[in-house]
CSV table of C-alpha atoms and ligand atoms in Angstrom, one decimal:
chain,number,residue,atom,x,y,z
L,171,UNK,CA,0.0,0.0,0.0
L,172,UNK,CA,1.3,3.4,-1.0
L,173,UNK,CA,1.6,5.8,2.0
L,174,UNK,CA,1.6,9.5,1.2
L,175,UNK,CA,3.6,11.7,3.5
L,176,UNK,CA,0.9,13.8,5.2
L,177,UNK,CA,1.5,14.3,8.9
L,178,UNK,CA,-1.1,17.0,9.4
L,179,UNK,CA,-4.8,17.4,9.7
L,180,UNK,CA,-6.9,15.0,7.7
L,181,UNK,CA,-10.7,15.5,7.6
L,182,UNK,CA,-12.9,12.6,6.7
L,183,UNK,CA,-16.2,13.8,5.1
L,184,UNK,CA,-17.1,16.7,2.9
L,185,UNK,CA,-20.1,18.4,4.5
L,186,UNK,CA,-20.9,21.6,6.5
L,187,UNK,CA,-18.7,20.5,9.4
L,188,UNK,CA,-15.7,19.7,7.3
L,189,UNK,CA,-15.9,23.1,5.5
L,190,UNK,CA,-16.1,25.0,8.8
L,191,UNK,CA,-13.2,23.0,10.3
L,192,UNK,CA,-11.1,24.2,7.3
L,193,UNK,CA,-12.2,27.8,7.7
L,194,UNK,CA,-11.7,27.9,11.4
L,195,UNK,CA,-8.3,26.2,11.3
L,196,UNK,CA,-7.0,28.7,8.8
L,197,UNK,CA,-8.6,31.7,10.6
L,198,UNK,CA,-6.8,30.5,13.8
L,199,UNK,CA,-3.5,30.4,11.9
L,200,UNK,CA,-3.0,26.7,11.6
L,201,UNK,CA,-0.1,26.6,9.1
L,202,UNK,CA,0.2,23.0,8.2
L,203,UNK,CA,-1.3,20.8,5.5
L,204,UNK,CA,-5.0,20.1,5.6
L,205,UNK,CA,-6.5,17.3,3.5
L,206,UNK,CA,-10.2,16.6,3.1
L,207,UNK,CA,-11.4,13.2,1.9
L,208,UNK,CA,-15.0,12.8,0.8
L,209,UNK,CA,-16.8,10.0,-0.9
L,210,UNK,CA,-19.0,12.6,-2.7
L,211,UNK,CA,-18.0,14.1,-6.1
L,212,UNK,CA,-18.9,17.6,-5.0
L,213,UNK,CA,-16.9,19.7,-2.6
L,214,UNK,CA,-18.9,20.6,0.6
L,215,UNK,CA,-22.3,22.0,-0.3
L,216,UNK,CA,-25.3,23.4,1.6
L,217,UNK,CA,-27.4,20.3,2.4
L,218,UNK,CA,-30.5,22.2,3.8
L,219,UNK,CA,-31.3,23.4,0.2
L,220,UNK,CA,-31.9,19.8,-0.9
L,221,UNK,CA,-35.4,19.7,0.6
L,222,UNK,CA,-36.1,23.3,-0.2
L,223,UNK,CA,-35.0,25.3,-3.2
L,224,UNK,CA,-33.3,22.4,-4.9
L,225,UNK,CA,-36.6,20.7,-5.4
L,226,UNK,CA,-38.1,23.7,-7.1
L,227,UNK,CA,-38.1,24.6,-10.8
L,228,UNK,CA,-35.4,27.0,-11.7
L,229,UNK,CA,-32.9,25.9,-9.1
L,230,UNK,CA,-29.3,26.3,-10.2
L,231,UNK,CA,-27.0,23.5,-8.9
L,232,UNK,CA,-24.2,26.2,-8.9
L,233,UNK,CA,-26.1,27.7,-5.8
L,234,UNK,CA,-25.2,24.5,-3.7
L,235,UNK,CA,-21.5,24.6,-3.0
L,236,UNK,CA,-20.5,26.3,0.2
L,237,UNK,CA,-17.3,27.7,-1.4
L,238,UNK,CA,-15.9,28.0,-4.9
L,239,UNK,CA,-12.8,25.9,-5.9
L,240,UNK,CA,-10.6,29.0,-5.5
L,241,UNK,CA,-11.5,29.1,-1.8
L,242,UNK,CA,-9.8,25.8,-1.2
L,243,UNK,CA,-6.8,26.8,-3.4
L,244,UNK,CA,-6.3,30.0,-1.5
L,245,UNK,CA,-6.2,28.0,1.8
L,246,UNK,CA,-3.9,25.4,0.4
L,247,UNK,CA,-6.4,22.6,1.0
L,248,UNK,CA,-6.0,19.2,-0.7
L,249,UNK,CA,-9.4,18.0,-1.8
L,250,UNK,CA,-9.7,14.3,-2.3
L,251,UNK,CA,-13.2,13.7,-3.7
L,252,UNK,CA,-15.1,10.6,-4.8
L,253,UNK,CA,-12.9,8.6,-2.4
L,254,UNK,CA,-14.2,6.6,0.5
L,255,UNK,CA,-12.2,6.1,3.7
L,256,UNK,CA,-12.4,2.5,4.6
L,257,UNK,CA,-10.5,2.3,7.9
L,258,UNK,CA,-8.6,4.1,10.6
L,259,UNK,CA,-5.4,2.7,12.1
L,260,UNK,CA,-5.2,4.8,15.3
L,261,UNK,CA,-1.9,3.2,16.4
L,262,UNK,CA,-0.1,4.1,13.2
L,263,UNK,CA,-2.2,7.3,12.9
L,264,UNK,CA,-3.2,6.5,9.3
L,265,UNK,CA,-6.4,6.2,7.4
L,266,UNK,CA,-7.0,3.7,4.6
L,267,UNK,CA,-8.6,5.0,1.4
L,268,UNK,CA,-10.8,2.8,-0.8
L,269,UNK,CA,-8.1,3.2,-3.5
L,270,UNK,CA,-5.7,1.3,-1.3
L,271,UNK,CA,-3.7,4.4,-0.5
L,272,UNK,CA,-2.9,5.4,3.1
L,273,UNK,CA,-2.8,8.9,4.5
L,274,UNK,CA,-1.1,9.7,7.8
L,275,UNK,CA,-2.3,12.3,10.2
L,276,UNK,CA,-1.3,14.1,13.3
L,277,UNK,CA,-5.0,15.0,13.9
L,278,UNK,CA,-7.9,13.3,12.3
L,279,UNK,CA,-11.3,14.9,12.2
L,280,UNK,CA,-14.3,12.7,11.5
L,281,UNK,CA,-17.0,14.7,9.8
L,282,UNK,CA,-18.9,11.8,8.2
L,283,UNK,CA,-22.5,12.9,8.8
L,284,UNK,CA,-25.2,10.4,8.5
L,285,UNK,CA,-27.4,8.4,6.1
L,286,UNK,CA,-31.2,8.0,5.9
L,287,UNK,CA,-32.8,5.4,8.1
L,288,UNK,CA,-34.1,2.8,5.7
L,289,UNK,CA,-37.6,1.6,5.4
L,290,UNK,CA,-37.1,-2.1,5.9
L,291,UNK,CA,-39.9,-4.5,5.5
L,292,UNK,CA,-39.3,-8.0,4.0
L,293,UNK,CA,-42.7,-7.9,2.3
L,294,UNK,CA,-41.9,-4.7,0.3
L,295,UNK,CA,-40.7,-3.9,-3.2
L,296,UNK,CA,-38.5,-0.9,-2.8
L,297,UNK,CA,-37.9,-0.1,-6.5
L,298,UNK,CA,-40.0,3.1,-6.3
L,299,UNK,CA,-38.8,4.2,-2.9
L,300,UNK,CA,-36.6,7.3,-2.6
L,301,UNK,CA,-34.5,9.0,0.1
L,302,UNK,CA,-33.1,12.5,0.4
L,303,UNK,CA,-29.6,13.1,1.7
L,304,UNK,CA,-27.3,13.9,-1.3
L,305,UNK,CA,-27.4,16.2,-4.3
L,306,UNK,CA,-28.0,13.2,-6.5
L,307,UNK,CA,-31.0,12.2,-4.4
L,308,UNK,CA,-32.4,15.7,-4.8
L,309,UNK,CA,-31.9,15.7,-8.6
L,310,UNK,CA,-33.7,12.4,-8.9
L,311,UNK,CA,-36.5,13.5,-6.7
L,312,UNK,CA,-36.9,16.8,-8.5
L,313,UNK,CA,-37.5,15.0,-11.8
L,314,UNK,CA,-40.3,13.0,-10.2
L,315,UNK,CA,-42.2,16.0,-8.8
L,316,UNK,CA,-44.6,16.6,-11.7
L,317,UNK,CA,-48.2,17.8,-11.9
L,318,UNK,CA,-50.7,15.0,-10.9
L,319,UNK,CA,-48.0,12.5,-10.0
L,320,UNK,CA,-49.0,10.7,-6.8
L,321,UNK,CA,-46.3,11.0,-4.2
L,322,UNK,CA,-46.6,9.3,-0.8
L,323,UNK,CA,-44.3,10.4,1.9
L,324,UNK,CA,-43.5,8.0,4.8
L,325,UNK,CA,-42.6,10.1,7.8
L,326,UNK,CA,-44.0,13.4,9.1
L,327,UNK,CA,-40.7,14.9,10.3
L,328,UNK,CA,-39.0,17.9,8.9
L,329,UNK,CA,-37.7,16.3,5.7
L,330,UNK,CA,-41.0,14.7,4.9
L,331,UNK,CA,-42.9,18.0,5.4
L,332,UNK,CA,-40.5,20.0,3.3
L,333,UNK,CA,-40.7,17.5,0.5
L,334,UNK,CA,-44.5,17.6,0.8
L,335,UNK,CA,-44.4,21.4,0.5
L,336,UNK,CA,-42.2,21.2,-2.7
L,337,UNK,CA,-44.2,18.4,-4.2
L,338,UNK,CA,-47.5,20.2,-3.8
L,339,UNK,CA,-46.0,23.4,-5.2
L,340,UNK,CA,-44.9,21.4,-8.3
L,341,UNK,CA,-48.5,20.2,-8.8
L,342,UNK,CA,-48.1,16.7,-7.5
L,343,UNK,CA,-50.7,15.1,-5.3
L,344,UNK,CA,-49.3,14.3,-1.9
L,345,UNK,CA,-50.1,12.0,1.0
L,346,UNK,CA,-48.0,12.0,4.2
L,347,UNK,CA,-48.2,8.8,6.3
L,348,UNK,CA,-47.0,9.1,9.9
L,349,UNK,CA,-46.8,6.3,12.4
L,350,UNK,CA,-47.2,8.6,15.4
L,351,UNK,CA,-50.5,10.3,16.2
L,352,UNK,CA,-49.1,13.8,15.4
L,353,UNK,CA,-46.6,15.3,12.9
L,354,UNK,CA,-43.2,16.3,14.2
L,355,UNK,CA,-44.2,14.2,17.2
L,356,UNK,CA,-40.7,14.0,18.8
L,357,UNK,CA,-39.4,17.4,18.0
L,358,UNK,CA,-42.2,20.0,18.3
L,359,UNK,CA,-44.9,21.2,20.7
L,360,UNK,CA,-48.5,20.2,20.1
L,361,UNK,CA,-49.3,23.8,19.1
L,362,UNK,CA,-46.7,23.7,16.2
L,363,UNK,CA,-47.6,20.2,15.3
L,364,UNK,CA,-51.3,21.1,14.9
L,365,UNK,CA,-50.4,24.3,13.0
L,366,UNK,CA,-48.2,22.4,10.6
L,367,UNK,CA,-50.9,19.8,9.9
L,368,UNK,CA,-53.4,22.6,9.3
L,369,UNK,CA,-51.1,24.4,6.8
L,370,UNK,CA,-50.4,21.2,4.9
L,371,UNK,CA,-54.0,20.1,4.7
L,372,UNK,CA,-55.0,23.6,3.6
L,373,UNK,CA,-52.5,23.3,0.7
L,374,UNK,CA,-54.1,20.0,-0.3
L,375,UNK,CA,-51.8,17.4,1.4
L,376,UNK,CA,-53.6,14.3,2.8
L,377,UNK,CA,-52.2,13.6,6.2
L,378,UNK,CA,-52.6,10.1,7.7
L,379,UNK,CA,-51.3,10.0,11.2
L,380,UNK,CA,-51.3,6.9,13.5
L,381,UNK,CA,-50.8,4.8,10.3
L,382,UNK,CA,-48.1,2.2,9.9
L,383,UNK,CA,-47.0,1.0,6.5
L,384,UNK,CA,-46.9,-2.8,6.6
L,385,UNK,CA,-45.9,-3.4,3.0
L,386,UNK,CA,-45.2,-1.7,-0.3
L,387,UNK,CA,-46.2,-3.8,-3.4
L,388,UNK,CA,-45.7,-2.9,-7.0
L,389,UNK,CA,-48.8,-3.3,-9.1
L,390,UNK,CA,-49.0,-4.2,-12.8
L,391,UNK,CA,-49.9,-0.5,-13.6
L,392,UNK,CA,-46.4,0.6,-12.6
L,393,UNK,CA,-47.6,2.1,-9.3
L,394,UNK,CA,-46.9,1.1,-5.8
L,395,UNK,CA,-49.6,0.0,-3.3
L,396,UNK,CA,-48.9,0.8,0.3
L,397,UNK,CA,-50.7,-1.4,2.7
L,398,UNK,CA,-51.4,-0.1,6.2
L,399,UNK,CA,-51.6,-2.0,9.5
L,400,UNK,CA,-55.3,-1.0,9.8
L,401,UNK,CA,-56.2,-2.7,6.5
L,402,UNK,CA,-56.3,0.5,4.4
L,403,UNK,CA,-54.1,1.2,1.4
L,404,UNK,CA,-53.0,4.0,-0.9
L,405,UNK,CA,-51.5,4.0,-4.4
L,406,UNK,CA,-48.3,5.9,-5.3
L,407,UNK,CA,-46.3,6.7,-8.4
L,408,UNK,CA,-43.4,7.3,-6.0
L,409,UNK,CA,-42.7,6.8,-2.4
L,410,UNK,CA,-40.3,9.1,-0.4
L,411,UNK,CA,-39.1,7.9,2.9
L,412,UNK,CA,-38.1,10.4,5.6
L,413,UNK,CA,-38.0,8.5,8.8
L,414,UNK,CA,-34.8,9.9,10.4
L,415,UNK,CA,-31.1,9.6,10.1
L,416,UNK,CA,-28.4,7.2,11.3
L,417,UNK,CA,-25.0,8.4,12.2
L,418,UNK,CA,-22.0,7.3,10.0
L,419,UNK,CA,-20.0,6.1,12.9
L,420,UNK,CA,-18.8,2.7,11.5
L,421,UNK,CA,-15.2,3.9,11.0
L,422,UNK,CA,-15.1,5.0,14.6
L,423,UNK,CA,-16.7,1.8,15.9
L,424,UNK,CA,-14.2,-0.4,13.9
L,425,UNK,CA,-11.3,1.7,15.3
L,426,UNK,CA,-12.5,1.0,18.8
L,427,UNK,CA,-13.5,4.6,19.6
L,428,UNK,CA,-16.3,5.2,22.2
L,429,UNK,CA,-19.6,5.3,20.2
L,430,UNK,CA,-23.3,5.0,21.0
L,431,UNK,CA,-25.7,6.5,18.4
L,432,UNK,CA,-22.8,8.6,17.1
L,433,UNK,CA,-19.2,9.1,18.0
L,434,UNK,CA,-18.9,10.2,21.6
L,435,UNK,CA,-16.9,13.4,22.1
L,436,UNK,CA,-16.0,15.8,24.9
L,437,UNK,CA,-16.5,19.6,25.0
L,438,UNK,CA,-13.5,20.1,22.7
L,439,UNK,CA,-14.9,17.6,20.2
L,440,UNK,CA,-12.2,15.0,21.1
L,441,UNK,CA,-13.1,11.3,20.9
L,442,UNK,CA,-11.7,8.6,23.2
L,443,UNK,CA,-8.5,8.9,21.1
L,444,UNK,CA,-6.6,12.2,21.8
L,445,UNK,CA,-5.6,12.6,18.2
L,446,UNK,CA,-9.1,12.0,16.7
L,447,UNK,CA,-12.0,14.4,16.8
L,448,UNK,CA,-15.6,14.1,15.6
L,449,UNK,CA,-17.9,16.9,14.6
L,450,UNK,CA,-21.4,17.4,13.1
L,451,UNK,CA,-24.2,14.9,12.6
L,452,UNK,CA,-21.9,11.9,13.2
L,453,UNK,CA,-21.0,12.9,16.8
L,454,UNK,CA,-22.7,13.0,20.2
L,455,UNK,CA,-21.8,15.4,23.0
L,456,UNK,CA,-23.1,17.2,26.1
L,457,UNK,CA,-24.6,20.5,25.2
L,458,UNK,CA,-24.7,23.4,27.7
L,459,UNK,CA,-27.1,24.1,29.4
L,460,UNK,CA,-29.0,21.1,28.3
L,461,UNK,CA,-26.5,18.7,29.8
L,462,UNK,CA,-27.7,15.6,28.1
L,463,UNK,CA,-25.6,13.6,25.7
L,464,UNK,CA,-27.2,14.7,22.4
L,465,UNK,CA,-26.6,14.1,18.8
L,466,UNK,CA,-27.8,17.2,17.1
L,467,UNK,CA,-28.5,17.3,13.3
L,468,UNK,CA,-28.2,20.9,12.3
L,469,UNK,CA,-26.0,23.4,10.5
L,470,UNK,CA,-25.5,25.3,13.7
L,471,UNK,CA,-24.2,22.3,15.5
L,472,UNK,CA,-21.8,21.4,12.7
L,473,UNK,CA,-20.4,24.9,12.7
L,474,UNK,CA,-20.1,25.2,16.5
L,475,UNK,CA,-18.4,21.8,16.9
L,476,UNK,CA,-16.0,22.5,14.0
L,477,UNK,CA,-15.0,25.8,15.7
L,478,UNK,CA,-14.3,24.0,18.9
L,479,UNK,CA,-12.1,21.4,17.3
L,480,UNK,CA,-10.1,24.0,15.5
L,481,UNK,CA,-9.6,25.8,18.8
L,482,UNK,CA,-8.4,22.5,20.4
L,483,UNK,CA,-6.0,21.7,17.6
L,484,UNK,CA,-4.5,25.2,17.5
L,485,UNK,CA,-4.5,25.4,21.3
L,486,UNK,CA,-6.5,28.6,21.3
L,487,UNK,CA,-9.4,29.5,23.7
L,488,UNK,CA,-12.5,27.4,23.2
L,489,UNK,CA,-15.4,29.5,21.9
L,490,UNK,CA,-18.4,30.0,24.2
L,491,UNK,CA,-21.2,27.5,24.0
L,492,UNK,CA,-23.9,28.5,21.6
L,493,UNK,CA,-27.7,28.0,21.8
L,494,UNK,CA,-28.6,25.1,19.4
L,495,UNK,CA,-31.0,26.2,16.7
L,496,UNK,CA,-32.7,24.9,13.6
L,497,UNK,CA,-35.1,26.0,10.9
L,498,UNK,CA,-37.6,24.6,8.5
L,499,UNK,CA,-39.2,26.3,5.4
L,500,UNK,CA,-42.6,25.1,4.3
L,501,UNK,CA,-44.8,27.0,1.9
L,502,UNK,CA,-44.5,30.6,2.9
L,503,UNK,CA,-43.8,30.1,6.6
L,504,UNK,CA,-40.5,29.8,8.4
L,505,UNK,CA,-40.3,27.8,11.5
L,506,UNK,CA,-37.3,28.6,13.7
L,507,UNK,CA,-36.4,26.6,16.8
L,508,UNK,CA,-34.0,27.7,19.5
L,509,UNK,CA,-32.8,25.3,22.2
L,510,UNK,CA,-33.7,21.6,22.6
L,511,UNK,CA,-37.2,20.2,23.2
L,512,UNK,CA,-37.3,18.0,26.2
L,513,UNK,CA,-41.0,17.3,26.4
L,514,UNK,CA,-43.7,19.8,27.4
L,515,UNK,CA,-43.7,20.6,31.1
L,516,UNK,CA,-44.9,24.1,30.6
L,517,UNK,CA,-45.7,25.8,27.2
L,518,UNK,CA,-46.4,29.5,26.8
L,519,UNK,CA,-47.9,31.0,23.7
L,520,UNK,CA,-47.0,34.5,22.4
L,521,UNK,CA,-49.1,35.7,19.5
L,522,UNK,CA,-52.0,34.0,17.8
L,523,UNK,CA,-51.9,30.7,16.0
L,524,UNK,CA,-54.7,31.8,13.7
L,525,UNK,CA,-52.6,34.7,12.4
L,526,UNK,CA,-49.8,32.4,11.4
L,527,UNK,CA,-47.3,34.4,13.4
L,528,UNK,CA,-46.6,33.1,16.9
L,529,UNK,CA,-44.0,31.6,19.2
L,530,UNK,CA,-44.2,28.7,21.7
L,531,UNK,CA,-41.9,28.9,24.7
L,532,UNK,CA,-41.1,25.7,26.6
L,533,UNK,CA,-40.1,26.2,30.2
L,534,UNK,CA,-39.0,24.0,33.0
L,535,UNK,CA,-39.7,25.5,36.4
L,536,UNK,CA,-39.4,29.1,34.9
L,537,UNK,CA,-36.3,28.4,32.9
L,538,UNK,CA,-36.6,28.5,29.2
L,539,UNK,CA,-35.2,25.5,27.4
L,540,UNK,CA,-36.6,25.9,23.9
L,541,UNK,CA,-38.8,28.1,21.7
L,542,UNK,CA,-40.5,27.6,18.4
L,543,UNK,CA,-41.3,30.7,16.3
L,544,UNK,CA,-43.4,30.8,13.2
L,545,UNK,CA,-42.6,33.8,11.0
L,546,UNK,CA,-41.2,35.6,14.1
L,547,UNK,CA,-37.5,36.1,13.7
L,548,UNK,CA,-37.4,38.7,16.6
L,549,UNK,CA,-38.8,36.2,19.1
L,550,UNK,CA,-36.4,33.5,17.8
L,551,UNK,CA,-33.4,35.8,18.3
L,552,UNK,CA,-34.6,36.8,21.8
L,553,UNK,CA,-35.3,33.2,22.8
L,554,UNK,CA,-31.6,32.2,22.0
L,555,UNK,CA,-30.5,34.9,24.4
L,556,UNK,CA,-33.1,34.1,27.1
L,557,UNK,CA,-32.1,30.4,27.0
L,558,UNK,CA,-28.4,31.0,27.3
L,559,UNK,CA,-28.9,33.5,30.1
L,560,UNK,CA,-29.8,30.6,32.3
L,561,UNK,CA,-32.1,33.0,34.2
L,562,UNK,CA,-35.7,32.5,35.4
L,563,UNK,CA,-38.3,34.2,33.3
L,564,UNK,CA,-41.6,35.8,34.2
L,565,UNK,CA,-43.9,33.9,32.0
L,566,UNK,CA,-46.6,36.6,32.2
L,567,UNK,CA,-44.2,38.9,30.3
L,568,UNK,CA,-43.9,36.3,27.5
L,569,UNK,CA,-47.6,36.2,26.9
L,570,UNK,CA,-48.1,39.9,27.1
L,571,UNK,CA,-47.6,41.2,23.5
L,572,UNK,CA,-47.6,44.8,24.7
L,573,UNK,CA,-44.2,44.2,26.2
L,574,UNK,CA,-41.6,44.1,23.4
L,575,UNK,CA,-39.6,40.9,23.4
L,576,UNK,CA,-36.4,42.9,23.5
L,577,UNK,CA,-37.5,44.5,26.8
L,578,UNK,CA,-37.9,41.0,28.2
L,579,UNK,CA,-34.4,40.1,27.2
L,580,UNK,CA,-33.1,43.3,28.7
L,581,UNK,CA,-35.0,42.9,32.0
L,582,UNK,CA,-33.9,39.3,32.3
L,583,UNK,CA,-30.2,40.1,31.6
L,584,UNK,CA,-30.2,43.0,34.1
L,585,UNK,CA,-31.6,40.8,37.0
Y,113,FAD,P1,-22.9,15.9,6.2
Y,113,FAD,O1,-23.3,17.2,5.6
Y,113,FAD,O2,-23.8,14.7,6.0
Y,113,FAD,O3,-21.5,15.5,5.5
Y,113,FAD,C1,-20.9,14.3,5.7
Y,113,FAD,C2,-20.0,14.0,4.5
Y,113,FAD,O4,-19.2,12.9,4.8
Y,113,FAD,C3,-20.8,13.5,3.3
Y,113,FAD,O5,-20.3,14.2,2.2
Y,113,FAD,C4,-20.6,12.0,3.2
Y,113,FAD,O6,-20.7,11.5,1.9
Y,113,FAD,C5,-19.1,12.0,3.7
Y,113,FAD,N1,-18.7,10.6,4.2
Y,113,FAD,C6,-19.4,9.8,5.1
Y,113,FAD,N2,-18.6,8.7,5.3
Y,113,FAD,C7,-17.5,8.8,4.6
Y,113,FAD,C8,-16.3,8.0,4.4
Y,113,FAD,N3,-16.2,6.8,5.1
Y,113,FAD,N4,-15.3,8.4,3.6
Y,113,FAD,C9,-15.4,9.6,3.0
Y,113,FAD,N5,-16.5,10.4,3.1
Y,113,FAD,C10,-17.5,10.1,3.9
Y,113,FAD,N6,-30.1,21.5,9.1
Y,113,FAD,C11,-30.6,22.8,9.5
Y,113,FAD,O7,-30.0,23.3,10.5
Y,113,FAD,N7,-31.6,23.4,8.9
Y,113,FAD,C12,-32.3,22.8,7.9
Y,113,FAD,O8,-33.2,23.4,7.3
Y,113,FAD,C13,-31.8,21.5,7.4
Y,113,FAD,N8,-32.4,20.9,6.3
Y,113,FAD,C14,-31.9,19.7,5.9
Y,113,FAD,C15,-32.4,19.1,4.8
Y,113,FAD,C16,-31.9,17.9,4.3
Y,113,FAD,C17,-32.5,17.3,3.1
Y,113,FAD,C18,-30.9,17.2,5.0
Y,113,FAD,C19,-30.4,15.9,4.5
Y,113,FAD,C20,-30.4,17.8,6.1
Y,113,FAD,C21,-30.8,19.1,6.6
Y,113,FAD,N9,-30.3,19.7,7.7
Y,113,FAD,C22,-30.7,20.9,8.1
Y,113,FAD,C23,-29.2,19.0,8.5
Y,113,FAD,C24,-27.9,19.6,8.0
Y,113,FAD,O9,-27.8,19.6,6.6
Y,113,FAD,C25,-26.8,18.7,8.7
Y,113,FAD,O10,-27.0,18.8,10.1
Y,113,FAD,C26,-25.4,19.1,8.3
Y,113,FAD,O11,-25.3,19.0,6.9
Y,113,FAD,C27,-24.4,18.2,9.0
Y,113,FAD,O12,-23.2,18.4,8.4
Y,113,FAD,P2,-22.0,17.3,8.5
Y,113,FAD,O13,-20.8,17.9,7.9
Y,113,FAD,O14,-22.0,16.8,9.9
Y,113,FAD,O15,-22.6,16.0,7.7
């Protein structure tokens, strides 16, 4: 096996986290060689667009990359694309590429993201089943979203809902099938869940909650028949499955690093091997002030963790913890979520659901742990600050719209 002389930082994976690690390492003055190895053909691109603009007519693929080729050149980055990493040898500090080549590293950053959770049922024919994770998946899907085509989406989470919104806009007929009793059941309050259902139904989506798909059969008319546990069925030209993501942590598991639904890392992003870090969707960490060992799947998390790892490698001060956040675009509403939902001990509503502009605040014993805002960027920005302040909040102020949200932030921070 050929071994290239590369003693410096090697990043496995070419997504948001990898791109940010490069940016932060160079900004912090890291002078040595950086090599990025990705199994995708495209340099890091903006994955959230795949379920949004990339499914709409008129989208230009040139809008996807996070940076132009010159950006990597200027930073003296070696991009190794369309190349899978097959193994890590942590004792020799090398990685093995699928080509048979080995690369040595001083620091290895795992930024391998995740893959869609598969719909697996032995009684199913999966030839018309599609997933959405990569630019190729989005291109295939976009070609299918045609007027009057019957699209059935399994899974009422963010990806399923965003695909539904794009599909309806393209003129397709859409059914969402969700196993739980509500949409966004594990990640949103009942207010937002009900609002989202209302919006989709108003736009013509058929929503079937509490329905489990038992089998997908192909019929002679080149459509699929989805059979439900309750005996019902629905026909589909195409089926899109959005039932969650599984971390790409196999490399770490095989190398004997601590893993459990993702690669376990400390506050600096370090794995159980001091020379190996993990960032983004593939990793799991404690998140201040939420404490719990979480695997977050968001752009914000990928960026924050990459910055932390760059600080650890360059031995510079660790950036302050950030409030986790996420967003979702469906039709003409923007949902922005700050913090982490941990159930619904106390929810406080600001604004009116009927107007399509409101926020739901989730509190534990007077402390804000999350907020969801629909078309309310001001509330969202304030919520991030209120959460990270770690201070008790007077909930009557939150419900009182005569008190500007900025005033609540001010009064809380001056306590
Ligand atoms: P990824 O972007 O998944 O990158 C991982 C890379 O590693 C991939 O290129 C993969 O091919 C490569 N790789 C994996 N294994 C290997 C290997 N062995 N060898 C070489 N390469 C490897 N987040 C938001 O905050 N807001 C949104 O609205 C939003 N919308 C989304 C919509 C879609 C359709 C999807 C799929 C995700 C969305 N997300 C959103 C999530 C967000 O995109 C991810 O959290 C973010 O991209 C994570 O970045 P990452 O670098 O950790 O992983």
